[in-house]
Coordinates of C-alpha atoms in Angstrom, one line a residue:
X4 CA 82.0 84.2 137.7
X5 CA 83.0 82.9 134.3
X6 CA 84.5 86.2 133.3
X7 CA 86.7 86.1 136.6
X8 CA 87.9 82.7 135.9
X9 CA 88.9 83.6 132.3
X10 CA 90.7 86.7 133.5
X11 CA 92.6 84.7 136.2
X12 CA 93.8 82.2 133.6
X13 CA 94.9 84.8 131.2
X14 CA 98.3 86.2 132.0
X15 CA 98.4 90.0 131.5
X16 CA 101.9 90.4 132.5
X17 CA 104.7 88.8 134.4
X18 CA 106.9 85.8 133.9
X19 CA 104.2 83.7 132.0
X20 CA 103.8 86.5 129.4
X21 CA 107.6 86.5 129.0
X22 CA 107.7 82.9 128.5
X23 CA 105.0 82.8 125.9
X24 CA 106.7 85.7 124.1
X25 CA 110.1 83.9 124.0
X26 CA 108.3 80.7 122.9
X27 CA 106.8 82.5 120.1
X28 CA 110.1 84.2 119.1
X29 CA 111.8 80.9 119.1
X30 CA 109.2 79.2 117.0
X31 CA 109.3 82.1 114.4
X32 CA 113.1 81.8 114.2
X33 CA 112.8 78.1 113.8
X34 CA 110.2 78.3 111.1
X35 CA 112.4 81.0 109.4
X36 CA 115.4 78.8 109.4
X37 CA 113.4 75.7 108.1
X38 CA 112.0 77.7 105.3
X39 CA 115.4 79.2 104.3
X40 CA 117.1 75.7 104.4
X41 CA 114.3 74.5 102.2
X42 CA 114.7 77.3 99.8
X43 CA 118.4 76.8 99.6
X44 CA 118.1 73.0 99.0
X45 CA 115.8 73.6 96.1

């Protein structure tokens, strides 16, 4: 029962996975931009 609940909540494919991937990329780009800006300021 527990394993089924976990598998149901974990998106293996589809729009949810794409959304998570896009958010991850956006966060990485934002972090990179912040680090670059800080390095340039110093």
